[in-house]
mmCIF file of C-alpha atoms in Angstrom:
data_model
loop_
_atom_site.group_PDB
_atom_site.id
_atom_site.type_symbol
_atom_site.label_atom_id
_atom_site.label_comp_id
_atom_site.label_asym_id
_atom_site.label_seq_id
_atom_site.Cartn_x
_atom_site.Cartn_y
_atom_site.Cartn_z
ATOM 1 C CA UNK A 1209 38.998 -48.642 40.182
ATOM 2 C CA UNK A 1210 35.225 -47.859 39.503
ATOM 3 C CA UNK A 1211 33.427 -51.413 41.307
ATOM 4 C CA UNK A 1212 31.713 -53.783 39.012
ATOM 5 C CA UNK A 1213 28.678 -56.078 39.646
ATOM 6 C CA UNK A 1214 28.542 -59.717 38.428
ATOM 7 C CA UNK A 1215 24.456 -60.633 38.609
ATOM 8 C CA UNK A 1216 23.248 -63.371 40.265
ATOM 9 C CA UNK A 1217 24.537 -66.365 42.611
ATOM 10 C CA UNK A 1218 22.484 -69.272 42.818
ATOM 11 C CA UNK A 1219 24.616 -71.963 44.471
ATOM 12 C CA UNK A 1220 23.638 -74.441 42.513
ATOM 13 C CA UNK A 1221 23.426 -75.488 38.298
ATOM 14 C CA UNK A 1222 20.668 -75.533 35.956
ATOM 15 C CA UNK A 1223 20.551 -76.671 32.135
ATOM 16 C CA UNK A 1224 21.325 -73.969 29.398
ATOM 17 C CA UNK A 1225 22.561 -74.283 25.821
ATOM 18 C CA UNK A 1226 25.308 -72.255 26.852
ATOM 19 C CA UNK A 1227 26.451 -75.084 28.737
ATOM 20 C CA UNK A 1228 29.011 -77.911 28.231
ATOM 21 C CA UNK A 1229 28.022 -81.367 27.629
ATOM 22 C CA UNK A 1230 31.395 -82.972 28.790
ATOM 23 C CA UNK A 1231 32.755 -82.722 32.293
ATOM 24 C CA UNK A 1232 36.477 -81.435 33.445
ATOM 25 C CA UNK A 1233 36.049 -82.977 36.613
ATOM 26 C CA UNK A 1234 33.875 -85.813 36.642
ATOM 27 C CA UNK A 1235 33.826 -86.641 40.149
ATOM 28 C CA UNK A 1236 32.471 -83.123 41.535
ATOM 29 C CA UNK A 1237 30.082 -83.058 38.169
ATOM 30 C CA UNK A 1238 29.051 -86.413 37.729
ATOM 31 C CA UNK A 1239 29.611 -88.984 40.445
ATOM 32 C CA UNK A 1240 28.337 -85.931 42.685
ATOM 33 C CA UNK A 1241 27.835 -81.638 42.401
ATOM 34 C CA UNK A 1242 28.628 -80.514 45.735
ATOM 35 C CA UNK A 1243 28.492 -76.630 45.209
ATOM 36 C CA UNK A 1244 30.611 -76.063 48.320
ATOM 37 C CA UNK A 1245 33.684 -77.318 50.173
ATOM 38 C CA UNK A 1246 34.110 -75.767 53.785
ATOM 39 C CA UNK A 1247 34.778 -77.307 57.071
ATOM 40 C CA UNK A 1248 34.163 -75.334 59.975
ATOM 41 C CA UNK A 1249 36.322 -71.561 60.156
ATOM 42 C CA UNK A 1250 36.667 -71.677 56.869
ATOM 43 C CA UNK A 1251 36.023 -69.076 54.602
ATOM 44 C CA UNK A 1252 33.776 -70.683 52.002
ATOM 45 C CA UNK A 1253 31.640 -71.582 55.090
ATOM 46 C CA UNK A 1254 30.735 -67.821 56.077
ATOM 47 C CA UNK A 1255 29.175 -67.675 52.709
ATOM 48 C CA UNK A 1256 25.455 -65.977 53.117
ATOM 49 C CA UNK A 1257 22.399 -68.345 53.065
ATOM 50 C CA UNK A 1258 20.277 -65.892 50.513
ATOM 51 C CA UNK A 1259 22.939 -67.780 47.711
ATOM 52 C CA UNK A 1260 20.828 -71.029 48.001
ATOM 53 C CA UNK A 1261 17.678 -70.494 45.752
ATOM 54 C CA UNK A 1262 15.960 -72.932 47.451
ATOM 55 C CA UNK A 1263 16.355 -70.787 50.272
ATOM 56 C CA UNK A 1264 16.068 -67.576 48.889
ATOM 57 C CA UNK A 1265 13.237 -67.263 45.988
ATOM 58 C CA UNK A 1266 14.798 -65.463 42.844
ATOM 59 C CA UNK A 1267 11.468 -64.445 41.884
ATOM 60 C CA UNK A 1268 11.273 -61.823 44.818
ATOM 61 C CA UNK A 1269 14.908 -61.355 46.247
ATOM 62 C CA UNK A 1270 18.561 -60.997 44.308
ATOM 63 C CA UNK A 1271 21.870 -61.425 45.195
ATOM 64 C CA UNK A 1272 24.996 -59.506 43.442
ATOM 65 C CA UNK A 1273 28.265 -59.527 43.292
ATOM 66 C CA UNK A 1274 30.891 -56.350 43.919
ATOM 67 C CA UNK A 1275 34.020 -56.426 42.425
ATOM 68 C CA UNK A 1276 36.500 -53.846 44.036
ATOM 69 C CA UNK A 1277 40.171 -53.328 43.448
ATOM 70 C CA UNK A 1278 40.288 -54.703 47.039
ATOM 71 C CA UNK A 1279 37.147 -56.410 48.146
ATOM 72 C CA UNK A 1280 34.685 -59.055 47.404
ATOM 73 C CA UNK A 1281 31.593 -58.035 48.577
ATOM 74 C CA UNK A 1282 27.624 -60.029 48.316
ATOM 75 C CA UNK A 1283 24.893 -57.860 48.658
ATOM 76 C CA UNK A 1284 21.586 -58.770 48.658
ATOM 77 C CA UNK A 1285 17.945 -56.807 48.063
ATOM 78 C CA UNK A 1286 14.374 -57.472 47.337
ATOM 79 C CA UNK A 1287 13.058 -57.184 43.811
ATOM 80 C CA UNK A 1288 9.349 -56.714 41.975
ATOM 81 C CA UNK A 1289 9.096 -56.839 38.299
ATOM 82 C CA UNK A 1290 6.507 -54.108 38.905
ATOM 83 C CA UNK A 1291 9.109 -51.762 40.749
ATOM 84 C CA UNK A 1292 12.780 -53.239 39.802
ATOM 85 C CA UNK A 1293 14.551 -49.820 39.420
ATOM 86 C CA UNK A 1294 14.059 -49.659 43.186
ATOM 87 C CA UNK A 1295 17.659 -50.459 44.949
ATOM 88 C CA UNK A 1296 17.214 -51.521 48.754
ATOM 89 C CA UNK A 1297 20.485 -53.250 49.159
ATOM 90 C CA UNK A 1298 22.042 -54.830 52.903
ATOM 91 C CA UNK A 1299 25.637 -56.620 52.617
ATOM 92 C CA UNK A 1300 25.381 -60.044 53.269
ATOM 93 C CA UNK A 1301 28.885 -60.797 53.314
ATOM 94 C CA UNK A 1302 32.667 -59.639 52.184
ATOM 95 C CA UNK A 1303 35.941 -60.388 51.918
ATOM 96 C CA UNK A 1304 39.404 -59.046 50.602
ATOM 97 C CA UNK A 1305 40.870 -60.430 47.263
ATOM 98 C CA UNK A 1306 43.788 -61.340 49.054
ATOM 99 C CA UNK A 1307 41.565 -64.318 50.372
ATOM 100 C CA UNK A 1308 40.701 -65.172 47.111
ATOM 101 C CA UNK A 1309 43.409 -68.323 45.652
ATOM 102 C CA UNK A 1310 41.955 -68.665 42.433
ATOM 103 C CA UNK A 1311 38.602 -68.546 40.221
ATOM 104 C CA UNK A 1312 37.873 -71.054 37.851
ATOM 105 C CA UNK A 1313 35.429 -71.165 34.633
ATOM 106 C CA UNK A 1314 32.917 -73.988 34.935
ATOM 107 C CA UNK A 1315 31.045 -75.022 31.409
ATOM 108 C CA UNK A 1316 29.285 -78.141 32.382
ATOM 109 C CA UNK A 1317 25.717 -78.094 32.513
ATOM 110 C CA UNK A 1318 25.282 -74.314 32.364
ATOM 111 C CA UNK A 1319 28.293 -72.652 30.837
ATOM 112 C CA UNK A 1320 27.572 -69.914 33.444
ATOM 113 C CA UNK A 1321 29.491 -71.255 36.592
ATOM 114 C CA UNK A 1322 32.312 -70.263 38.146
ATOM 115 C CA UNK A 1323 34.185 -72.027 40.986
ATOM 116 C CA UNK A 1324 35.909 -70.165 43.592
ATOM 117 C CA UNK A 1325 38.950 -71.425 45.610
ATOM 118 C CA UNK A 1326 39.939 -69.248 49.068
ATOM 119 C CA UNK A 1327 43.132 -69.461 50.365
ATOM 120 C CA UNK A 1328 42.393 -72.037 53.281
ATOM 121 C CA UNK A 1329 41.283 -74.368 50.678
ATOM 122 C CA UNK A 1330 37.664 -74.195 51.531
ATOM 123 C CA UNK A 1331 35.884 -73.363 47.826
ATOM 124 C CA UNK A 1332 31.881 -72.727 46.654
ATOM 125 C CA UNK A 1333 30.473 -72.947 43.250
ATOM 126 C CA UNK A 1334 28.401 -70.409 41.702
ATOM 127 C CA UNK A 1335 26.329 -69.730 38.755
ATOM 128 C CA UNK A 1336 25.951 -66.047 37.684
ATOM 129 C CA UNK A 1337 24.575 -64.040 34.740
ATOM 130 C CA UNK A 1338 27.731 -62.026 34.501
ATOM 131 C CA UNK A 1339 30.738 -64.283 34.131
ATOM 132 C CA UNK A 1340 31.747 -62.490 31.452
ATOM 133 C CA UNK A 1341 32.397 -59.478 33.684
ATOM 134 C CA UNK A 1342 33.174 -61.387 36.735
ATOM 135 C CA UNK A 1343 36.125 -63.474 34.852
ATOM 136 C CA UNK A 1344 37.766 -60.073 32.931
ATOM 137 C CA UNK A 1345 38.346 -58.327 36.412
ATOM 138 C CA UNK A 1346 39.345 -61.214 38.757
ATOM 139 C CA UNK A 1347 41.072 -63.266 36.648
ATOM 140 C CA UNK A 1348 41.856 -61.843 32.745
ATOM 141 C CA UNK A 1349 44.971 -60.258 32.974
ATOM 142 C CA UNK A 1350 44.333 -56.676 32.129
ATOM 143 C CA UNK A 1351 46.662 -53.995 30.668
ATOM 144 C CA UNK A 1352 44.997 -50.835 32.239
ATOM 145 C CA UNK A 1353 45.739 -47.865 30.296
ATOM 146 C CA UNK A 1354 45.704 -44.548 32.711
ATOM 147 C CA UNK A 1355 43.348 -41.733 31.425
ATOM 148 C CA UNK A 1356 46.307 -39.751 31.300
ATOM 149 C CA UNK A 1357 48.729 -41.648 28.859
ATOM 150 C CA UNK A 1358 46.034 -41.938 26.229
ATOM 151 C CA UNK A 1359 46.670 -39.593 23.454
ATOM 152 C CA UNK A 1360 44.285 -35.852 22.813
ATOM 153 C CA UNK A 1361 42.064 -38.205 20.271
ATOM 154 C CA UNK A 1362 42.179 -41.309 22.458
ATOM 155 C CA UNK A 1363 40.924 -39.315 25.703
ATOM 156 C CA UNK A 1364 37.995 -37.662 23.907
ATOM 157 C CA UNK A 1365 36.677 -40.566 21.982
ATOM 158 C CA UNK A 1366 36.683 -42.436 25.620
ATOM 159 C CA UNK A 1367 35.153 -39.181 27.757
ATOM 160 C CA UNK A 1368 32.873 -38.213 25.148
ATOM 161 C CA UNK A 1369 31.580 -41.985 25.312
ATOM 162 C CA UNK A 1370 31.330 -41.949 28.687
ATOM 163 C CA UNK A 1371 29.558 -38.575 29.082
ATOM 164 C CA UNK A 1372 26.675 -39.939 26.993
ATOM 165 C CA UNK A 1373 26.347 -42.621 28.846
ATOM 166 C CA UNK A 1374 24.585 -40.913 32.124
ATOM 167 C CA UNK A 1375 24.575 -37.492 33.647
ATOM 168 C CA UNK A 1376 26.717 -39.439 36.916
ATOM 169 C CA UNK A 1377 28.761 -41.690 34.893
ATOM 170 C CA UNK A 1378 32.299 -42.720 36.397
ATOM 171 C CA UNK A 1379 35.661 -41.657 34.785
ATOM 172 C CA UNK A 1380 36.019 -44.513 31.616
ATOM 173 C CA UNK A 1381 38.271 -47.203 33.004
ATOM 174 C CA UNK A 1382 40.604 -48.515 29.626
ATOM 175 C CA UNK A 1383 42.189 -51.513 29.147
ATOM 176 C CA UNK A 1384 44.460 -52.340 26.016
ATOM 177 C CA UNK A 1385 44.199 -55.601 24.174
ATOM 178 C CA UNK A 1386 47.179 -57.095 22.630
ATOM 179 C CA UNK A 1387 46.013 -56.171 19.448
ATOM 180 C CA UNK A 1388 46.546 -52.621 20.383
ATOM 181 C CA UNK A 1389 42.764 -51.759 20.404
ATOM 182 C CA UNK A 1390 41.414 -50.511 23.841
ATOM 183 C CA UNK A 1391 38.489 -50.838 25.135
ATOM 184 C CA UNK A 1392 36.751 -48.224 27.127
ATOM 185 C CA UNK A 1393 34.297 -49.250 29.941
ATOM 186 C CA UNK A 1394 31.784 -47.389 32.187
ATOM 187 C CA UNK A 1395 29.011 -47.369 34.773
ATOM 188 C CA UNK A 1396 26.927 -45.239 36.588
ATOM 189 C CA UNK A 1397 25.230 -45.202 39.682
ATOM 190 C CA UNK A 1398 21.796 -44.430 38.562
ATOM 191 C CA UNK A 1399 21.615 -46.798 36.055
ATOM 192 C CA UNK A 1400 21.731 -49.677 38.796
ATOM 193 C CA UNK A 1401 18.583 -51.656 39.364
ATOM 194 C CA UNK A 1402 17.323 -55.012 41.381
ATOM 195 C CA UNK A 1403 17.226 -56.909 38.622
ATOM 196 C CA UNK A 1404 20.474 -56.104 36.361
ATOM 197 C CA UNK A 1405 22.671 -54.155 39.331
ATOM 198 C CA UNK A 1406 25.116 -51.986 37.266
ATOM 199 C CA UNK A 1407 24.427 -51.913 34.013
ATOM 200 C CA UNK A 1408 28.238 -50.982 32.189
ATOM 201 C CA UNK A 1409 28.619 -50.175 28.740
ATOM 202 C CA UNK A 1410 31.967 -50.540 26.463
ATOM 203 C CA UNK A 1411 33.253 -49.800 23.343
ATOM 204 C CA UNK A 1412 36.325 -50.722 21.512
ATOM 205 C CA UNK A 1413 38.378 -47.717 19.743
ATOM 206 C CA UNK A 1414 41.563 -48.129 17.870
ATOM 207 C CA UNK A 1415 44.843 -46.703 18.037
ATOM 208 C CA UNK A 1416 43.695 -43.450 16.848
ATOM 209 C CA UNK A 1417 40.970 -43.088 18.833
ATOM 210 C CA UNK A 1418 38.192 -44.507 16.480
ATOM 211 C CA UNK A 1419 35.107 -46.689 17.181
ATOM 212 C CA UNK A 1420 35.859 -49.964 16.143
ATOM 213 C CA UNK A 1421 32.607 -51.845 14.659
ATOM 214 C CA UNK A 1422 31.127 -55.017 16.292
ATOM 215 C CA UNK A 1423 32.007 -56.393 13.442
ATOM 216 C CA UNK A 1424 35.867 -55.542 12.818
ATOM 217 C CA UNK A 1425 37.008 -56.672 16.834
ATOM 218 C CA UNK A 1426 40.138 -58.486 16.835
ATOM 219 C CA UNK A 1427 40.294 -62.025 18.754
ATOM 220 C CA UNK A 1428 42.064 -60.054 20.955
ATOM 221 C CA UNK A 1429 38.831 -57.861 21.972
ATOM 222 C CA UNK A 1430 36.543 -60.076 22.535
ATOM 223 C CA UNK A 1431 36.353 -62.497 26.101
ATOM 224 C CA UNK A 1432 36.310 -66.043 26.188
ATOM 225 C CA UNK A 1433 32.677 -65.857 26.637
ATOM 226 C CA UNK A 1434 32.176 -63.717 23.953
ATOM 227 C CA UNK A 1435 33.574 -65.817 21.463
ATOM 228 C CA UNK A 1436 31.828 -68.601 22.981
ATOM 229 C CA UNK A 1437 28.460 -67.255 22.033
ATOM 230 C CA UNK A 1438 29.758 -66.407 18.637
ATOM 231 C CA UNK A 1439 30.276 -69.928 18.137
ATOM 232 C CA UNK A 1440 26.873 -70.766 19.455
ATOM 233 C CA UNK A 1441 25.506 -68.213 16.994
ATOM 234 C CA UNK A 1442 27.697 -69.459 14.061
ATOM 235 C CA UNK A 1443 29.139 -65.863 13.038
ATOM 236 C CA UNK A 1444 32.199 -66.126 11.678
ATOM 237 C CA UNK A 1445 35.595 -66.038 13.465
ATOM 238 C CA UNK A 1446 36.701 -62.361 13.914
ATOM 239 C CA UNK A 1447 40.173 -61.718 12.510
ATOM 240 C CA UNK A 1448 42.922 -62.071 14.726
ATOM 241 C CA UNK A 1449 45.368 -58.770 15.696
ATOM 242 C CA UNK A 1450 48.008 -60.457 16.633
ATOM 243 C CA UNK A 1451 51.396 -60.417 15.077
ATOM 244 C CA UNK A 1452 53.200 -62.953 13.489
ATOM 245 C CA UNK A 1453 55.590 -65.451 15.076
ATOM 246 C CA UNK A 1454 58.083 -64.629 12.764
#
C-alpha cells in the first residue's frame, strides 16, 4: 500500500476552535496533561526529542508521520518558508504496527490530538495537522477495493484521476464506503514538501464510475473529521446511503 504522511507532531496541545470544550478523561486533561506515559524500555520512551516544540522550533524544523502497511515511521527535516519544496529528510525513529495497541481521537482543547497506546502499555499524545488521514488508515476500518475487481468504467474514472494528478503519481489506492461509493486516493512523490509532506488528493465516484459532487457525498463518505468541520461550518447534514433497517 502506497505510504501516507500525517503532518506534524508537537507533543503537546494548543487552543483551536476545532477543539472540544468538555473532557473524556478529566484526570489526564484537567487535573493534569501529561503527553506521555513510558517507564524505562518502553516503547513510548524511544520516542524522538524533535516531537517536543519546545525543543524543536516549528518555525525552522518539521516532523512527519509515515504510515506503511507495516511500519510507523517519524522523520524529521529542516524547513524555510523561502525554500519549503526542498525535502532533506533523516528518520528519527520507527516501529512496526504490530507494536501499535490502539489509537485514540482526542477533541479536548484542540480537536487535533490523537493518543497512542503501544503494546507494553507505555502511550504518548500527539497533536497533528492530519488526523483526518492518520485516523482513516490506522484505525477506520477500510474495505479496499483491488484495482483489478473494479469494473472497465470504475478503473478509468480512478486511473484517469490519478494520471492528472502528477507525471509520478502512485497506482489509485480505493476504498468502498458502505454506501457503495468508493473513493479513490493518490500521492506522488514530487508533490512532497517540508511543510505539507505528501500532499494526496481523492475523489469519490459512484457505482458506475462517476464523480460524485462535494455536495451529493453520503454520510458514509465523509470521515469523522470531516463531518466535524461541517458542523463547525453549519452546512447541512449530507444525506445518508445507508439502507434501511427494515
Amino acid at each position: 500500500m502506497a505510504f501516507l504522511s500525517a503532518f506534524g507532531g508537537n507533543l503537546s496541545g494548543s487552543s483551536s476552535r476545532s477543539g472540544s470544550g468538555s473532557s473524556d478523561d478529566p484526570a489526564d486533561e484537567v487535573e493534569d496533561f501529561p503527553v506521555m506515559w513510558a517507564a524505562p524500555g518502553t516503547i513510548a520512551r524511544t520516542l524522538p526529542w524533535q516531537l517536543d516544540p519546545a525543543r524543536s522550533k516549528q518555525k525552522h524544523y518539521r516532523t512527519h508521520l509515515i504510515v506503511t502497511d507495516s511500519r510507523l515511521v517519524i522523520v524529521g527535516m529542516p524547513f524555510s518558508e523561502r525554500d519549503y519544496k526542498r525535502v532533506d529528510d533523516t528518520v528519527l525513529w520507527e516501529t512496526p504496527r504490530a507494536a501499535i495497541g490502539s489509537i485514540e481521537r482526542r477533541d479536548f482543547k484542540d480537536g487535533d490530538d490523537v493518543k497512542v497506546v503501544f503494546t507494553d502499555g507505555s502511550w504518548c499524545r500527539l497533536r497533528t495537522s492530519g488526523r483526518d488521514r492518520l485516523m482513516r488508515y490506522l484505525v477506520d476500518r477500510l474495505d479496499f477495493v483491488p484495482l483489478n475487481s473494479l469494473t472497465p468504467a470504475q478503473r478509468e474514472t480512478a486511473e484517469t484521476f490519478a494520471s492528472a494528478h502528477a507525471p509520478d503519481a502512485s497506482p489509485p489506492v480505493v476504498t468502498r464506503s458502505e454506501c457503495g461509493c468508493f473513493r479513490v486516493e493518490v500521492l506522488a512523490p514530487s508533490t512532497t514538501n517540508a511543510f505539507f509532506g505528501h500532499s494526496t488528493r481523492d475523489m469519490v465516484m459512484d457505482v458506475d464510475g462517476n464523480t460524485v459532487d462535494l455536495s451529493q457525498y453520503h454520510l458514509e463518505d465523509w470521515s469523522l473529521e470531516g463531518l466535524a468541520a461541517r458542523r463547525r461550518l453549519r452546512a447541512p447534514e449530507p444525506p445518508s446511503g445507508r439502507s434501511s433497517p427494515d
